[in-house]
mmCIF file of C-alpha atoms and ligand atoms in Angstrom:
data_model
loop_
_atom_site.group_PDB
_atom_site.id
_atom_site.type_symbol
_atom_site.label_atom_id
_atom_site.label_comp_id
_atom_site.label_asym_id
_atom_site.label_seq_id
_atom_site.Cartn_x
_atom_site.Cartn_y
_atom_site.Cartn_z
ATOM 1 C CA MET A 48 -49.685 -59.225 6.449
ATOM 2 C CA THR A 49 -51.803 -59.434 9.615
ATOM 3 C CA VAL A 50 -53.197 -56.196 10.912
ATOM 4 C CA PHE A 51 -55.410 -55.810 13.940
ATOM 5 C CA LYS A 52 -56.757 -52.855 15.851
ATOM 6 C CA LEU A 53 -55.727 -52.167 19.440
ATOM 7 C CA ALA A 54 -57.652 -49.680 21.585
ATOM 8 C CA LEU A 55 -56.663 -48.166 24.923
ATOM 9 C CA VAL A 56 -59.605 -46.821 26.916
ATOM 10 C CA GLN A 57 -58.328 -43.862 28.950
ATOM 11 C CA LEU A 58 -61.242 -43.939 31.354
ATOM 12 C CA ALA A 59 -62.534 -41.194 33.666
ATOM 13 C CA VAL A 60 -62.645 -42.971 37.042
ATOM 14 C CA GLY A 61 -64.520 -41.616 40.054
ATOM 15 C CA ALA A 62 -65.647 -42.715 43.488
ATOM 16 C CA GLN A 63 -68.802 -44.585 42.347
ATOM 17 C CA LYS A 64 -67.901 -48.134 41.407
ATOM 18 C CA ALA A 65 -71.146 -48.757 39.509
ATOM 19 C CA ALA A 66 -70.613 -45.599 37.441
ATOM 20 C CA ASN A 67 -67.016 -46.655 36.666
ATOM 21 C CA LEU A 68 -68.225 -50.046 35.467
ATOM 22 C CA ALA A 69 -70.986 -48.532 33.339
ATOM 23 C CA ASN A 70 -68.565 -46.038 31.819
ATOM 24 C CA ALA A 71 -66.032 -48.789 31.091
ATOM 25 C CA ARG A 72 -68.734 -50.871 29.411
ATOM 26 C CA ALA A 73 -69.864 -47.959 27.218
ATOM 27 C CA LYS A 74 -66.277 -47.181 26.170
ATOM 28 C CA VAL A 75 -65.349 -50.816 25.438
ATOM 29 C CA LEU A 76 -68.479 -51.136 23.269
ATOM 30 C CA GLU A 77 -67.583 -47.854 21.541
ATOM 31 C CA ALA A 78 -64.052 -49.128 20.831
ATOM 32 C CA ALA A 79 -65.424 -52.388 19.414
ATOM 33 C CA GLN A 80 -67.879 -50.443 17.259
ATOM 34 C CA ALA A 81 -64.883 -48.538 15.880
ATOM 35 C CA GLY A 82 -63.251 -51.839 14.896
ATOM 36 C CA ALA A 83 -61.018 -52.605 17.893
ATOM 37 C CA GLN A 84 -60.322 -56.308 18.401
ATOM 38 C CA LEU A 85 -58.089 -55.993 21.456
ATOM 39 C CA VAL A 86 -59.055 -53.446 24.128
ATOM 40 C CA VAL A 87 -57.173 -52.366 27.261
ATOM 41 C CA LEU A 88 -58.598 -50.635 30.348
ATOM 42 C CA PRO A 89 -56.467 -48.681 32.854
ATOM 43 C CA GLU A 90 -54.984 -49.616 36.210
ATOM 44 C CA CYS A 91 -57.560 -49.395 39.001
ATOM 45 C CA PHE A 92 -60.493 -48.764 36.684
ATOM 46 C CA ASN A 93 -63.258 -49.572 39.181
ATOM 47 C CA SER A 94 -61.846 -47.489 42.045
ATOM 48 C CA PRO A 95 -59.942 -44.273 42.619
ATOM 49 C CA TYR A 96 -56.204 -45.012 42.836
ATOM 50 C CA GLY A 97 -54.986 -44.760 46.434
ATOM 51 C CA THR A 98 -54.126 -47.092 49.305
ATOM 52 C CA GLN A 99 -57.076 -45.690 51.303
ATOM 53 C CA TYR A 100 -59.514 -47.099 48.714
ATOM 54 C CA PHE A 101 -58.215 -50.570 47.907
ATOM 55 C CA SER A 102 -59.861 -52.516 50.729
ATOM 56 C CA ASP A 103 -63.311 -50.946 50.204
ATOM 57 C CA TYR A 104 -63.317 -51.557 46.456
ATOM 58 C CA ALA A 105 -61.672 -54.992 46.544
ATOM 59 C CA GLU A 106 -63.400 -58.052 45.070
ATOM 60 C CA GLU A 107 -62.677 -61.714 44.898
ATOM 61 C CA ILE A 108 -61.889 -63.098 41.448
ATOM 62 C CA ASN A 109 -64.132 -66.115 41.193
ATOM 63 C CA THR A 110 -65.565 -67.074 37.828
ATOM 64 C CA GLU A 111 -68.073 -69.516 39.389
ATOM 65 C CA ASN A 112 -69.650 -66.812 41.484
ATOM 66 C CA MET A 113 -68.806 -63.506 39.841
ATOM 67 C CA SER A 114 -68.615 -60.285 41.831
ATOM 68 C CA GLU A 115 -69.707 -56.931 40.378
ATOM 69 C CA SER A 116 -66.548 -55.928 38.496
ATOM 70 C CA ILE A 117 -65.729 -59.451 37.347
ATOM 71 C CA ALA A 118 -69.238 -59.973 35.941
ATOM 72 C CA ALA A 119 -69.035 -56.569 34.255
ATOM 73 C CA LEU A 120 -65.680 -57.401 32.617
ATOM 74 C CA SER A 121 -66.852 -60.787 31.404
ATOM 75 C CA SER A 122 -70.010 -59.348 29.866
ATOM 76 C CA MET A 123 -68.299 -56.345 28.283
ATOM 77 C CA ALA A 124 -65.790 -58.670 26.564
ATOM 78 C CA ARG A 125 -68.584 -60.996 25.403
ATOM 79 C CA ASP A 126 -71.001 -58.276 24.298
ATOM 80 C CA SER A 127 -68.329 -56.384 22.392
ATOM 81 C CA GLN A 128 -66.628 -59.570 21.074
ATOM 82 C CA VAL A 129 -63.124 -58.341 21.879
ATOM 83 C CA TYR A 130 -60.088 -59.616 23.720
ATOM 84 C CA LEU A 131 -60.191 -57.471 26.838
ATOM 85 C CA VAL A 132 -57.285 -56.639 29.135
ATOM 86 C CA GLY A 133 -59.391 -55.547 32.061
ATOM 87 C CA GLY A 134 -57.144 -52.858 33.530
ATOM 88 C CA SER A 135 -56.815 -53.705 37.188
ATOM 89 C CA ILE A 136 -58.968 -53.893 40.275
ATOM 90 C CA PRO A 137 -58.093 -54.307 43.931
ATOM 91 C CA GLU A 138 -58.434 -58.065 44.468
ATOM 92 C CA ARG A 139 -59.137 -59.766 47.799
ATOM 93 C CA ASP A 140 -57.850 -63.323 47.983
ATOM 94 C CA HIS A 141 -60.628 -65.242 49.696
ATOM 95 C CA LYS A 142 -58.282 -67.702 51.391
ATOM 96 C CA THR A 143 -55.640 -65.360 52.791
ATOM 97 C CA GLN A 144 -57.606 -62.079 52.807
ATOM 98 C CA GLN A 145 -54.533 -60.451 51.221
ATOM 99 C CA LEU A 146 -55.145 -57.623 48.742
ATOM 100 C CA PHE A 147 -53.542 -57.516 45.298
ATOM 101 C CA ASN A 148 -53.594 -55.094 42.371
ATOM 102 C CA THR A 149 -54.842 -57.487 39.701
ATOM 103 C CA CYS A 150 -55.498 -57.465 35.969
ATOM 104 C CA THR A 151 -57.895 -60.000 34.448
ATOM 105 C CA ILE A 152 -57.812 -60.863 30.742
ATOM 106 C CA TRP A 153 -60.957 -61.978 28.899
ATOM 107 C CA SER A 154 -61.756 -63.759 25.641
ATOM 108 C CA PRO A 155 -64.431 -62.492 23.201
ATOM 109 C CA GLN A 156 -66.649 -65.227 24.675
ATOM 110 C CA GLY A 157 -66.334 -63.661 28.129
ATOM 111 C CA THR A 158 -64.129 -66.370 29.622
ATOM 112 C CA LEU A 159 -61.183 -65.599 31.863
ATOM 113 C CA LEU A 160 -57.922 -66.234 29.981
ATOM 114 C CA ALA A 161 -55.374 -65.073 32.536
ATOM 115 C CA LYS A 162 -54.845 -63.010 35.651
ATOM 116 C CA HIS A 163 -51.842 -60.855 36.558
ATOM 117 C CA ARG A 164 -51.149 -59.680 40.087
ATOM 118 C CA LYS A 165 -48.847 -56.625 40.077
ATOM 119 C CA ILE A 166 -45.423 -58.029 40.855
ATOM 120 C CA HIS A 167 -43.546 -54.844 41.773
ATOM 121 C CA LEU A 168 -45.442 -52.722 44.261
ATOM 122 C CA PHE A 169 -45.336 -48.962 43.785
ATOM 123 C CA ASP A 170 -43.359 -47.823 46.816
ATOM 124 C CA ILE A 171 -41.619 -44.543 46.120
ATOM 125 C CA ASP A 172 -40.474 -41.475 48.008
ATOM 126 C CA PHE A 173 -39.707 -38.631 45.610
ATOM 127 C CA PRO A 174 -38.708 -35.798 47.981
ATOM 128 C CA GLY A 175 -41.038 -32.798 47.822
ATOM 129 C CA LYS A 176 -43.127 -34.467 45.114
ATOM 130 C CA ILE A 177 -44.796 -37.774 45.891
ATOM 131 C CA VAL A 178 -44.731 -40.514 48.499
ATOM 132 C CA PHE A 179 -46.727 -43.642 47.689
ATOM 133 C CA LYS A 180 -46.556 -47.027 49.390
ATOM 134 C CA GLU A 181 -48.739 -49.710 47.880
ATOM 135 C CA SER A 182 -47.078 -52.248 50.175
ATOM 136 C CA GLU A 183 -48.866 -50.692 53.177
ATOM 137 C CA VAL A 184 -51.993 -52.537 52.026
ATOM 138 C CA LEU A 185 -51.169 -54.686 49.007
ATOM 139 C CA SER A 186 -49.265 -57.914 48.578
ATOM 140 C CA ALA A 187 -47.148 -58.565 45.505
ATOM 141 C CA GLY A 188 -47.881 -61.094 42.778
ATOM 142 C CA ASP A 189 -45.289 -63.684 41.923
ATOM 143 C CA SER A 190 -45.852 -64.795 38.372
ATOM 144 C CA ILE A 191 -45.301 -63.632 34.822
ATOM 145 C CA THR A 192 -48.441 -63.388 32.701
ATOM 146 C CA GLU A 193 -49.114 -63.914 29.028
ATOM 147 C CA PHE A 194 -52.147 -64.763 26.914
ATOM 148 C CA THR A 195 -52.766 -65.873 23.353
ATOM 149 C CA THR A 196 -54.774 -64.107 20.652
ATOM 150 C CA PRO A 197 -55.221 -64.911 16.944
ATOM 151 C CA TRP A 198 -52.484 -62.325 16.223
ATOM 152 C CA GLY A 199 -49.899 -63.639 18.664
ATOM 153 C CA LYS A 200 -49.086 -63.836 22.349
ATOM 154 C CA PHE A 201 -49.013 -60.784 24.618
ATOM 155 C CA GLY A 202 -47.378 -60.199 27.975
ATOM 156 C CA VAL A 203 -49.265 -58.245 30.627
ATOM 157 C CA ALA A 204 -47.854 -56.301 33.548
ATOM 158 C CA ILE A 205 -49.139 -53.429 35.664
ATOM 159 C CA CYS A 206 -47.748 -49.895 35.880
ATOM 160 C CA TYR A 207 -44.656 -49.986 38.169
ATOM 161 C CA ASP A 208 -43.866 -53.404 36.634
ATOM 162 C CA ILE A 209 -42.864 -51.500 33.471
ATOM 163 C CA ARG A 210 -39.747 -50.242 35.277
ATOM 164 C CA PHE A 211 -38.392 -53.786 35.487
ATOM 165 C CA PRO A 212 -37.184 -54.653 31.982
ATOM 166 C CA GLU A 213 -36.849 -58.343 32.774
ATOM 167 C CA LEU A 214 -40.597 -58.925 32.385
ATOM 168 C CA ALA A 215 -40.771 -57.597 28.822
ATOM 169 C CA MET A 216 -37.490 -59.300 27.926
ATOM 170 C CA ILE A 217 -38.713 -62.672 29.142
ATOM 171 C CA ALA A 218 -42.094 -62.256 27.425
ATOM 172 C CA ALA A 219 -40.481 -61.267 24.112
ATOM 173 C CA ARG A 220 -37.962 -64.101 24.162
ATOM 174 C CA ARG A 221 -40.800 -66.509 24.865
ATOM 175 C CA GLY A 222 -42.512 -65.314 21.709
ATOM 176 C CA CYS A 223 -44.811 -62.494 22.825
ATOM 177 C CA ILE A 224 -45.343 -59.860 20.149
ATOM 178 C CA GLY A 225 -46.245 -57.097 22.596
ATOM 179 C CA MET A 226 -46.495 -55.948 26.184
ATOM 180 C CA LEU A 227 -49.703 -54.381 27.493
ATOM 181 C CA TYR A 228 -49.512 -52.304 30.658
ATOM 182 C CA PRO A 229 -52.541 -50.918 32.480
ATOM 183 C CA GLY A 230 -50.868 -48.054 34.382
ATOM 184 C CA ALA A 231 -51.362 -44.859 36.345
ATOM 185 C CA PHE A 232 -48.234 -42.730 36.494
ATOM 186 C CA ASN A 233 -48.545 -39.317 38.139
ATOM 187 C CA MET A 234 -47.626 -35.687 37.551
ATOM 188 C CA THR A 235 -44.032 -36.227 38.737
ATOM 189 C CA THR A 236 -43.058 -39.525 37.154
ATOM 190 C CA GLY A 237 -45.354 -39.245 34.129
ATOM 191 C CA PRO A 238 -43.520 -36.426 32.353
ATOM 192 C CA LEU A 239 -40.153 -37.911 33.344
ATOM 193 C CA HIS A 240 -40.511 -41.584 32.559
ATOM 194 C CA TRP A 241 -43.833 -42.734 31.048
ATOM 195 C CA GLU A 242 -43.078 -42.584 27.329
ATOM 196 C CA LEU A 243 -39.361 -43.249 27.818
ATOM 197 C CA LEU A 244 -40.003 -46.537 29.656
ATOM 198 C CA LEU A 245 -42.607 -47.664 27.130
ATOM 199 C CA ARG A 246 -40.359 -46.977 24.165
ATOM 200 C CA ALA A 247 -37.431 -48.626 25.932
ATOM 201 C CA ARG A 248 -39.412 -51.828 26.520
ATOM 202 C CA ALA A 249 -40.367 -51.809 22.825
ATOM 203 C CA VAL A 250 -36.956 -51.111 21.309
ATOM 204 C CA ASP A 251 -35.028 -53.433 23.637
ATOM 205 C CA ASN A 252 -37.228 -56.316 22.580
ATOM 206 C CA GLN A 253 -38.509 -55.224 19.163
ATOM 207 C CA ILE A 254 -42.121 -55.692 20.211
ATOM 208 C CA PHE A 255 -45.285 -53.591 20.321
ATOM 209 C CA ALA A 256 -45.937 -51.959 23.691
ATOM 210 C CA ALA A 257 -48.874 -50.016 25.079
ATOM 211 C CA VAL A 258 -49.700 -48.359 28.364
ATOM 212 C CA CYS A 259 -53.248 -47.383 29.358
ATOM 213 C CA SER A 260 -53.905 -44.767 32.053
ATOM 214 C CA PRO A 261 -57.032 -43.454 33.727
ATOM 215 C CA ALA A 262 -57.976 -39.902 32.696
ATOM 216 C CA ARG A 263 -56.781 -37.187 35.096
ATOM 217 C CA ASP A 264 -59.209 -36.158 37.826
ATOM 218 C CA GLU A 265 -58.041 -32.891 39.398
ATOM 219 C CA THR A 266 -60.379 -33.485 42.365
ATOM 220 C CA ALA A 267 -58.841 -36.863 43.218
ATOM 221 C CA SER A 268 -56.028 -37.429 45.726
ATOM 222 C CA TYR A 269 -53.845 -38.965 42.978
ATOM 223 C CA HIS A 270 -53.468 -37.089 39.704
ATOM 224 C CA ALA A 271 -52.911 -39.569 36.883
ATOM 225 C CA TRP A 272 -50.643 -38.512 34.039
ATOM 226 C CA GLY A 273 -52.945 -39.812 31.292
ATOM 227 C CA HIS A 274 -51.162 -39.942 27.908
ATOM 228 C CA SER A 275 -52.092 -43.543 27.103
ATOM 229 C CA THR A 276 -49.736 -44.546 24.299
ATOM 230 C CA ILE A 277 -49.070 -47.293 21.750
ATOM 231 C CA VAL A 278 -45.625 -47.834 20.230
ATOM 232 C CA ASP A 279 -44.301 -50.162 17.525
ATOM 233 C CA PRO A 280 -41.238 -52.487 17.496
ATOM 234 C CA HIS A 281 -39.023 -49.563 16.402
ATOM 235 C CA ALA A 282 -40.347 -47.651 19.444
ATOM 236 C CA ARG A 283 -42.193 -45.180 17.226
ATOM 237 C CA VAL A 284 -45.277 -43.678 18.837
ATOM 238 C CA LEU A 285 -48.252 -44.890 16.789
ATOM 239 C CA ALA A 286 -50.921 -43.150 18.857
ATOM 240 C CA THR A 287 -51.194 -41.157 22.058
ATOM 241 C CA THR A 288 -53.439 -38.639 23.813
ATOM 242 C CA ASP A 289 -53.559 -35.940 26.486
ATOM 243 C CA GLU A 290 -54.958 -36.262 30.041
ATOM 244 C CA LYS A 291 -58.686 -36.334 29.259
ATOM 245 C CA GLN A 292 -61.012 -39.311 28.796
ATOM 246 C CA SER A 293 -60.484 -40.723 25.309
ATOM 247 C CA ILE A 294 -59.833 -43.877 23.325
ATOM 248 C CA VAL A 295 -56.452 -44.334 21.668
ATOM 249 C CA TYR A 296 -56.442 -46.572 18.574
ATOM 250 C CA ALA A 297 -53.704 -48.069 16.440
ATOM 251 C CA ASP A 298 -53.606 -50.673 13.683
ATOM 252 C CA LEU A 299 -50.787 -53.076 14.484
ATOM 253 C CA ASP A 300 -49.131 -54.822 11.544
ATOM 254 C CA THR A 301 -47.376 -57.966 12.760
ATOM 255 C CA ASP A 302 -45.045 -57.951 9.711
ATOM 256 C CA LEU A 303 -43.266 -55.094 11.444
ATOM 257 C CA LEU A 304 -41.881 -57.517 14.030
ATOM 258 C CA ASP A 305 -39.925 -59.470 11.422
ATOM 259 C CA SER A 306 -38.865 -56.430 9.453
ATOM 260 C CA ALA A 307 -37.576 -54.643 12.583
ATOM 261 C CA ARG A 308 -35.697 -57.798 13.610
ATOM 262 C CA ARG A 309 -34.227 -58.236 10.107
ATOM 263 C CA SER A 310 -33.068 -54.617 9.944
ATOM 264 C CA VAL A 311 -31.443 -54.662 13.393
ATOM 265 C CA PRO A 312 -30.814 -58.384 14.082
ATOM 266 C CA ILE A 313 -30.278 -58.330 17.847
ATOM 267 C CA TYR A 314 -32.228 -61.596 18.200
ATOM 268 C CA SER A 315 -29.402 -63.519 16.504
ATOM 269 C CA GLN A 316 -26.591 -61.420 17.937
ATOM 270 C CA ARG A 317 -27.115 -61.946 21.656
ATOM 271 C CA ARG A 318 -24.105 -63.289 23.550
ATOM 272 C CA PHE A 319 -25.450 -65.830 25.979
ATOM 273 C CA ASP A 320 -21.882 -67.116 26.238
ATOM 274 C CA VAL A 321 -21.038 -63.790 27.939
ATOM 275 C CA TYR A 322 -24.216 -63.149 29.983
ATOM 276 C CA PRO A 323 -27.117 -65.391 30.980
ATOM 277 C CA ASP A 324 -30.391 -65.714 29.066
ATOM 278 C CA ILE A 325 -32.890 -64.770 31.747
ATOM 279 C CA ALA A 326 -35.730 -66.154 29.644
ATOM 280 C CA ALA A 327 -34.249 -69.659 29.478
ATOM 281 C CA LYS A 328 -36.451 -72.243 31.163
ATOM 282 C CA LYS A 329 -34.701 -73.683 34.224
HETATM 283 N N1 LIG B 559 -48.494 -46.147 39.856
HETATM 284 C C1 LIG B 559 -47.474 -46.986 39.631
HETATM 285 O O1 LIG B 559 -47.569 -48.168 39.888
HETATM 286 C C2 LIG B 559 -46.189 -46.543 39.063
HETATM 287 C C3 LIG B 559 -45.834 -45.128 38.877
HETATM 288 O O2 LIG B 559 -46.631 -44.202 39.008
HETATM 289 C C4 LIG B 559 -44.433 -44.886 38.532
HETATM 290 O O3 LIG B 559 -43.668 -45.857 38.366
HETATM 291 O O4 LIG B 559 -44.026 -43.736 38.419
#
């Protein structure tokens, strides 16, 4: 049996970048103190979420010459000795000047393990409720991201990416034991889809899945749903929360992957003679 502790830091994010970074550091250290070995921060954790903010808060991701948020992430991973999925920040590509919504993933030594640029931009028009167009300012990433821990491989994707089941399916069939999603759903799509999508990604692939939101700020232009949640390979909710700042913890037992797959053996029952295996290497 291998059990490890996952923590989701549902962070209160405001307009002051330095305060957001200090708060994130304090909460990651608190999670580590409580025994967490893998910690996730939310989407857009250094900046308020909104297209009007991305350019001002954007940073280059350069490990040779670290900017404010990148240095903060590296040192919080190192000082707390955890694997850290660093939520996301608005990233400015120094060559093209394009902006991306990007998650960086850090080892307990503070080294950069991987980087995920949000692949599916959040462009929606929900009549009478919410219009949001990330593509007005952001460019989309074009690669699938995974990283390795002592407990197994994890896939990483950001928020709207969760609506595209292919990413989790590919990650799971390539051996990932879980999907981690920094996210920031809102007061319209949160109640409708947040938990449903997370549990769907888990049960379709018999993996762990977790989504980490910022806390809700009623004074902000975008009201995050909150409700950061961790589910197991049977899609049971292991831990969740409300809309306030908090840390969500769960002990993940990797034996559950095999037992779920033995009980409901979809891994050996797939019919790739009838439909294609989208995870097959070309
Ligand atoms: N913020 C997002 O990227 C996605 C979201 O809020 C939704 O899919 O709903």
